[in-house]
Structure formats: C-alpha cells, structure tokens
Coordinates of C-alpha atoms and ligand atoms in Angstrom, one line a residue:
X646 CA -47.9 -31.4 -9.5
X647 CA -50.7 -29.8 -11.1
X648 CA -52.2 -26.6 -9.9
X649 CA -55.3 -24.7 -10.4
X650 CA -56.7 -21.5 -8.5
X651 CA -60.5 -21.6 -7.7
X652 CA -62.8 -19.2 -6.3
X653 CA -62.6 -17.6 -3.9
X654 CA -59.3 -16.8 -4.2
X655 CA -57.9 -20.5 -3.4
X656 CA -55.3 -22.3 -4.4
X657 CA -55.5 -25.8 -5.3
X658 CA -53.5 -29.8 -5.9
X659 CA -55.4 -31.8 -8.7
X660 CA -55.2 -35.3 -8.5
X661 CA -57.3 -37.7 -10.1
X662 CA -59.7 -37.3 -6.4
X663 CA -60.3 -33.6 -7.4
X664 CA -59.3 -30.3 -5.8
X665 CA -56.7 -30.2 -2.3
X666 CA -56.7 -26.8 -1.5
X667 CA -53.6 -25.7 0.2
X668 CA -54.1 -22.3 0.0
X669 CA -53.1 -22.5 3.5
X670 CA -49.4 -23.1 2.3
X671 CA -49.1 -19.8 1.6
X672 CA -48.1 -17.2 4.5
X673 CA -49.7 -13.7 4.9
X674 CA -49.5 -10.7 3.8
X675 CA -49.7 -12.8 0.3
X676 CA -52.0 -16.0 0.8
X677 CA -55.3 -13.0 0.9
X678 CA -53.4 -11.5 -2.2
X679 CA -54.0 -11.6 -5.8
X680 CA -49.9 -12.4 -5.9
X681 CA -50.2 -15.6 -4.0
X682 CA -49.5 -17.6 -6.5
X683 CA -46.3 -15.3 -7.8
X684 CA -45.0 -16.1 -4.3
X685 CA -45.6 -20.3 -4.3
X686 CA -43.8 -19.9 -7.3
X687 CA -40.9 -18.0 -5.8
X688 CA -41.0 -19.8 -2.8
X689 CA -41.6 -23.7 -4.2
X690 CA -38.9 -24.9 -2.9
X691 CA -39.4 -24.2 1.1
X692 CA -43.3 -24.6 0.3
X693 CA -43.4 -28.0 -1.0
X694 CA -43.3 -29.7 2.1
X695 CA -46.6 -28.1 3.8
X696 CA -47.6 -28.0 0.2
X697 CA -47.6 -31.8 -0.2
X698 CA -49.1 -32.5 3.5
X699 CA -52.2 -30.2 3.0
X700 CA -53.2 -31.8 -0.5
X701 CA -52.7 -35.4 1.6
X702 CA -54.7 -34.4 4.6
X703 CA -57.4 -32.3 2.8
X704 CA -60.8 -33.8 1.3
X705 CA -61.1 -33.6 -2.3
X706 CA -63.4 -30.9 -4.0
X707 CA -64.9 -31.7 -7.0
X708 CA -63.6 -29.8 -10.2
X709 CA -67.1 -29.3 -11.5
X710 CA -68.4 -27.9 -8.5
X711 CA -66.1 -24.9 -8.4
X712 CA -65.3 -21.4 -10.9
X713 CA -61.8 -22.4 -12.1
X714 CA -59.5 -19.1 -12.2
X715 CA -56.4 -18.2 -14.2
X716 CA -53.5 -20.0 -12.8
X717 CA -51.4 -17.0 -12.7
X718 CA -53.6 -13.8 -12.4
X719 CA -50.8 -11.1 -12.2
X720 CA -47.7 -11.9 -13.8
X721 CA -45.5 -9.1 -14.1
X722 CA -45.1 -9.9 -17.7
X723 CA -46.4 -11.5 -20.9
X724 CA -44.0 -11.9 -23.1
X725 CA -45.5 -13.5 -26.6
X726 CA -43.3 -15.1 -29.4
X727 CA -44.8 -14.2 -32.5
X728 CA -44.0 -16.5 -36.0
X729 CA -42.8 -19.4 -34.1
X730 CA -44.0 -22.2 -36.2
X731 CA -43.5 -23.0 -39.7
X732 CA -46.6 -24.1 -40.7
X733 CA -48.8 -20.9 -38.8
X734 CA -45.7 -18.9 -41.0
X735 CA -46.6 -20.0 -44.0
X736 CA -50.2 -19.7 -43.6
X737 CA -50.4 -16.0 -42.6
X738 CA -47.9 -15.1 -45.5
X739 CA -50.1 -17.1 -47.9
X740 CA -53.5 -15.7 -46.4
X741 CA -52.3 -12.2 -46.5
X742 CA -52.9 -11.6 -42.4
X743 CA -48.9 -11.4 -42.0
X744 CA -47.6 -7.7 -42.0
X745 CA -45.8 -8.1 -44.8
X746 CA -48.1 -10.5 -47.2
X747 CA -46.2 -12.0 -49.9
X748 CA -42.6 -10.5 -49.0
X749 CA -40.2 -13.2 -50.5
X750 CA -38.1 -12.0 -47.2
X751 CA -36.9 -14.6 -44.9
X752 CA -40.4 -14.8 -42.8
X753 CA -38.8 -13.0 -39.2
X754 CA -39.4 -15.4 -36.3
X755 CA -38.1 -14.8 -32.1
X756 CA -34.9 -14.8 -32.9
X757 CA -34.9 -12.2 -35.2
X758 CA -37.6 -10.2 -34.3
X759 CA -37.8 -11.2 -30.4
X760 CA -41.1 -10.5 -28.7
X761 CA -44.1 -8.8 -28.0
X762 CA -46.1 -8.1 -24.8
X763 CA -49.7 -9.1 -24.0
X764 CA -50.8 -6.6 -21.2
X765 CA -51.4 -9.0 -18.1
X766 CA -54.7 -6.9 -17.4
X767 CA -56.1 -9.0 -20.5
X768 CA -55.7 -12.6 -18.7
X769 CA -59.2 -14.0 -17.6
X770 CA -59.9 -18.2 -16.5
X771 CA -61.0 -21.6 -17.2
X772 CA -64.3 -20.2 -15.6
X773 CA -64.6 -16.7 -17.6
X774 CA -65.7 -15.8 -21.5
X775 CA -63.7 -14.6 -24.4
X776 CA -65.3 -10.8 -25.1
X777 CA -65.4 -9.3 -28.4
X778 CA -65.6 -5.5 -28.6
X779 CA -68.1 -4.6 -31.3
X780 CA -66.3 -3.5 -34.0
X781 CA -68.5 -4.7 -37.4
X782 CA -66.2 -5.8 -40.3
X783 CA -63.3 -6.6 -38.0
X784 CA -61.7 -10.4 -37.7
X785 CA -60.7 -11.9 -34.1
X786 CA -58.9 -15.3 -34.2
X787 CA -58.0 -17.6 -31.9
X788 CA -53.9 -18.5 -31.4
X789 CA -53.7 -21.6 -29.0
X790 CA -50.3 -21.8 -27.3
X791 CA -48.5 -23.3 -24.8
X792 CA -47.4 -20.9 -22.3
X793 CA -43.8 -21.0 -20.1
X794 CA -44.2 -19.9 -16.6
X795 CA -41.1 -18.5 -15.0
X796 CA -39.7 -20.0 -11.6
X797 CA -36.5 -18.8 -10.3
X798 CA -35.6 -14.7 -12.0
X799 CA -33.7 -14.9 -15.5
X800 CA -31.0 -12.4 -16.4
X801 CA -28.8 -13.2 -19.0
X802 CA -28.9 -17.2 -19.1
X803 CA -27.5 -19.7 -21.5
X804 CA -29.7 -21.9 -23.4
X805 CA -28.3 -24.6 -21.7
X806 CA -29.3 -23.4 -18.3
X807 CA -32.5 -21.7 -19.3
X808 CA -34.5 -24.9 -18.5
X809 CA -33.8 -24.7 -14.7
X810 CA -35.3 -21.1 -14.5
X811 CA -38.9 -22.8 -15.5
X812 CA -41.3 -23.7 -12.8
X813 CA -44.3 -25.5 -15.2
X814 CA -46.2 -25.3 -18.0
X815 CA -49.9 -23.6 -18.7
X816 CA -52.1 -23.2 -21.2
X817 CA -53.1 -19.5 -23.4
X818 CA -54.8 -18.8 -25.8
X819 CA -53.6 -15.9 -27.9
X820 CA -56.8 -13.9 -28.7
X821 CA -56.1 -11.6 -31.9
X822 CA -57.6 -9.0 -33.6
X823 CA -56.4 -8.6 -37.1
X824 CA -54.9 -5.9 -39.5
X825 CA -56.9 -5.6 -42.5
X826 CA -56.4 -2.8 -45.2
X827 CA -57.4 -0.2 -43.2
X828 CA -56.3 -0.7 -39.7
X829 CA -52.8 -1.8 -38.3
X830 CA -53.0 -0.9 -34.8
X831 CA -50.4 -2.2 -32.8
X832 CA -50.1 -5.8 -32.1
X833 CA -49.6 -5.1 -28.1
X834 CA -53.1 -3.3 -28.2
X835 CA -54.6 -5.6 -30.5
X836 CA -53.9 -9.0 -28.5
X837 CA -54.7 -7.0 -25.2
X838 CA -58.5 -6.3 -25.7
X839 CA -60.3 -7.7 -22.4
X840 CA -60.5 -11.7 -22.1
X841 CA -58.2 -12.1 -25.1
X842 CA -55.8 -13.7 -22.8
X843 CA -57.7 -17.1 -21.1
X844 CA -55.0 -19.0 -19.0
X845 CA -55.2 -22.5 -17.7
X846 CA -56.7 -24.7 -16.7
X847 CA -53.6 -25.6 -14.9
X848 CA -50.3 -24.9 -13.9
X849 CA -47.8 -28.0 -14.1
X850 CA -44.8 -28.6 -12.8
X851 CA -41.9 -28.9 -15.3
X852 CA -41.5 -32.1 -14.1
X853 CA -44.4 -33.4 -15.3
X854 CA -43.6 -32.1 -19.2
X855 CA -40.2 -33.5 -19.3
X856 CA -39.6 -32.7 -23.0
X857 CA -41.2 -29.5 -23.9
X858 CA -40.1 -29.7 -27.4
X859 CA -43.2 -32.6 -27.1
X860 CA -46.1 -31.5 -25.9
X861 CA -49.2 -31.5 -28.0
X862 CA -51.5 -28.6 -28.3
X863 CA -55.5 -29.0 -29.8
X864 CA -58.2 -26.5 -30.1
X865 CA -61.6 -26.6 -31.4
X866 CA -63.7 -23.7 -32.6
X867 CA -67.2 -25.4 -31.5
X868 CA -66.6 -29.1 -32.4
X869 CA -64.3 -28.1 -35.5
X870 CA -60.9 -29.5 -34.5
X871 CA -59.3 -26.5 -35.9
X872 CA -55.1 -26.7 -34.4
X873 CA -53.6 -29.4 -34.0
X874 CA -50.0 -29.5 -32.9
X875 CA -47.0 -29.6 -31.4
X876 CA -44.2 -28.0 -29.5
X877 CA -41.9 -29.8 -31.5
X878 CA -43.0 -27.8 -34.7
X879 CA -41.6 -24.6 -32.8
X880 CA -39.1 -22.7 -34.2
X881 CA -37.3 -21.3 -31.5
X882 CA -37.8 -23.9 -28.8
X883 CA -38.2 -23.1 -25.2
X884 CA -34.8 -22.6 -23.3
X885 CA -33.5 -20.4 -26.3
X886 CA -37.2 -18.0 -25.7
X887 CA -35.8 -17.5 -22.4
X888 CA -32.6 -17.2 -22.5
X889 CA -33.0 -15.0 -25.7
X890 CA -35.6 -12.6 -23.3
X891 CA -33.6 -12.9 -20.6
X892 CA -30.7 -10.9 -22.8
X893 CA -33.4 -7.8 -22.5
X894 CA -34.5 -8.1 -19.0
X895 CA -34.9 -9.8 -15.8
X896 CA -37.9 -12.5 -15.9
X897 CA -39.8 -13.2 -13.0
X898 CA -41.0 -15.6 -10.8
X899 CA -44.4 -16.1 -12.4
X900 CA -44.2 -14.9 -15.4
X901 CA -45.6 -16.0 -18.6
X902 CA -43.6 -16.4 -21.9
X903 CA -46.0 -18.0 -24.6
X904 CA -44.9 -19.9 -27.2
X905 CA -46.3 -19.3 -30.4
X906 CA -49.5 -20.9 -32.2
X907 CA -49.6 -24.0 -34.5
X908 CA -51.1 -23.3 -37.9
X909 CA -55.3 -23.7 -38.1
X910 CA -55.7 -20.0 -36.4
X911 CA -59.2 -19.3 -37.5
X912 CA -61.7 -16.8 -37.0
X913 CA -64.3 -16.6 -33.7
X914 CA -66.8 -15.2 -33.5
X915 CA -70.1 -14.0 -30.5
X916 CA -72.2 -18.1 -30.0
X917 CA -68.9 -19.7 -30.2
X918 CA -67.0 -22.0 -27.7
X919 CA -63.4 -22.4 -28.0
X920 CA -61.8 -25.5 -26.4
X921 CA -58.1 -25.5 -25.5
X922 CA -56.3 -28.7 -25.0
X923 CA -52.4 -29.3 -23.9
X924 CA -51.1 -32.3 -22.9
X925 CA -51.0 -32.5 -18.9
X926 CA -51.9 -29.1 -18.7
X927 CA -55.8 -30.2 -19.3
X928 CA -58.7 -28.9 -21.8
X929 CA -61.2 -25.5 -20.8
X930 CA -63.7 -24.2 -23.2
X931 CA -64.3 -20.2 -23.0
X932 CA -67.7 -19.3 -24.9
X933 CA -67.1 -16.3 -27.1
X934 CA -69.7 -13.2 -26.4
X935 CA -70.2 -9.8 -27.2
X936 CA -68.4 -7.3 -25.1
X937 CA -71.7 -5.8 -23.0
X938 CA -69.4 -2.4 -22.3
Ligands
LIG2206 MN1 -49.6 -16.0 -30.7

C-alpha cells in the first residue's frame, strides 16, 4: 500500500487510478489532527480493513490536481545516520567537507559514531520548496536518502527482529549546510534550517520494498543526474540502524530514521529544482528559493 497525505489535511491510497482518500479510517480526536497519520501507523493493523474498503469504494482523485504533503508531518523523531556509504565517505574526506579532512583514521560510520537528530519542525512536502537562509559565501547541498518509518515502538531489539518493527519506506532529502574554515556549527542546527527536511512523496508499506538492502535512490539537481544509488551500498544496513537506536531509546510509531546519502551530494542553490527518486516510494521535485524571512 502506498500512502500520501494531501491537502487539506487528508489522507490518501495511490493506485495506478489516483488518490482514495480514506481519511475517514481514522477515528477522532486524531483524524482532524496533525498526528493522524502517527496513529494509522500505530493502529495498521485494526485499520486495514475500513482502510482497504474506503480506497475500493471511493472515486479516484487525480494526483496532479492536489498539494501533496509530507507523509509523516510530526514524527517524534528524526534520527539521521551520518557516513553510511562508502563511496559519499570517501568523497567528503577527499573534498575536505568531512570534519576531520584527510584524517588517515578509520572514516566513523553508525556504528561507531551512532546518530544525529534532524529537528522534525524542518520537514516540509512533495508540494512545498527547499528555503535557503541568506547567508553569502555559505554552501547548502543536497543528501538524498531513503528514510525508515517506524511501525510498532523499538526498545532494545535484535537485528534479526528489527525488521518487524518497520511499517514502510519514504523518501528525504537531507538538506545540509556546510562547515567551511570559519564556521562549524552543529550538525543538528545545520540540517534543521526550515524546508531542509522534504519528505515523500509517499509512504510504502514494507511489504512493497521486500529487500531494503535494494532499493535504488536518484536525484537530479535541475536535469543533472547528480546521485545515483543504492541501499545496498549502505554501511550499516537497515535492521542493525534500528536495533543499534533502539539500544538508546524507545522508537516510535512514526518515526523517521534516514539512512544515509549515496555519494554525488552537490551543491543547490536559489532557481534550482531538486528531483528525488526511490524505487516504489515515487519521484517529487522541490524548487530551491531564497528564504523571504
Ligand atoms: Mn544525510
């Protein structure tokens, strides 16, 4: 099942028809709430059934016809892995954006290093725009990912269970402002800017991504193909993220844990439009603008 959320405040089945909404699935107080989707995702498995009979019995919306929103608007938390590819490794050591440039250390990865956090007051939609803050001289990149979304709460979980704790699959794309000589703000603050976390432009079931050591992630910078990977060039893969996090504290139901970005993270910059695409999980293009605030 793929979901999506659309204005105004609906949730939404796509099929190859268009947009069921079934927002109706969803029993008050939460269905007129922003967590209406954290509670579909708790609740899936008593849902599904009136879930699965509105998207039959409802007439299909067009997709082009409506403001796609960010599948998950409030998770609790966004958790980030940071250096979880090889390839995206080797080229911020070698361009001299890593922390440590040129260390001949072991480069750190999640299981070393563990996480970061992405405030969840930075996510924005399929429908919105990336924002730059004005700040002259200073580089923002793009980091496309795939992100985890959290099903049933994980506390302390095995790898090898960690997998059943996932409800689907969505796309994010890690907006980044970088260190340079002078500044080295922290990276929470730094990926956390308004708009620098775009999410979408659907939710998948797991079921529908099998393997998520396979899933292929492309982005474009205007028509410059500029990432071009896989899940399969991850480090630390999927279930060990989780159960690694879920060592610190409690996930959620709803909550995002992306994955890491494939090497080709480039610069963006205001006249741009960056295009996301994951398999199953669908393609949205953000334009990039100046921040007007
Ligand atoms: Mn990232």
């Amino acid at each position: 099942m793929r979901f999506v959320r659309f204005d105004p405040d609906r949730i939404g089945v796509l099929d190859e028809a268009g947009i069921h909404d079934v927002t109706a699935a969803v029993p008050e107080p939460w269905r007129s709430s922003r967590y209406a989707m954290n509670h579909l995702v708790e609740r899936f498995d008593s849902l599904r059934p009136q879930i699965e009979r509105l998207a039959a019995d409802s007439q299909a919306i067009p997709v082009h016809s409506v403001r796609l929103r960010p599948p998950v608007p409030v998770p609790l938390q966004v958790l980030a892995a940071p250096n979880n590819n090889r390839a995206h490794t080797a080229e911020m050591r070698s361009s001299g954006l890593a922390v440590s440039p040129g260390s001949k250390d072991a480069p750190p990865t999640p299981r070393s290093i563990g996480w970061f956090l992405k405030a969840p007051g930075s996510i924005v939609g399929p429908g919105d725009a990336i924002e730059l803050p004005d700040m002259p001289g200073r580089r923002f990149d793009h980091e496309g990912e795939l992100a985890v979304v959290i099903g049933r709460a994980a506390r302390n979980v095995a790898e090898a269970d960690a997998l059943s704790h996932v409800f689907g699959y969505t796309g994010l794309i890690d907006v980044t402002l970088r260190t340079d000589g002078e500044h080295r703000e922290e990276r929470p603050m730094r990926k956390s800017y308004h708009s620098f976390t775009p999410v979408g432009p659907t939710l998948v079931t797991a079921d529908e991504l099998p393997d998520p050591a396979a899933v292929g992630i492309r982005l474009w910078n205007n028509e410059e193909l500029r990432q071009d990977g896989s899940t399969g060039d991850l480090i630390v893969g999927v279930a060990e993220l989780i159960s690694l996090a879920s060592r610190v504290l409690t996930l959620q139901p709803g909550d995002l844990y992306t994955t890491g970005s494939p090497a080709g993270v480039g610069p963006i910059r205001p006249g741009d439009a960056v295009t996301l695409e994951i398999d199953r999980v669908g393609r949205m293009t953000l334009p990039v603008r100046t921040r007007d605030w």
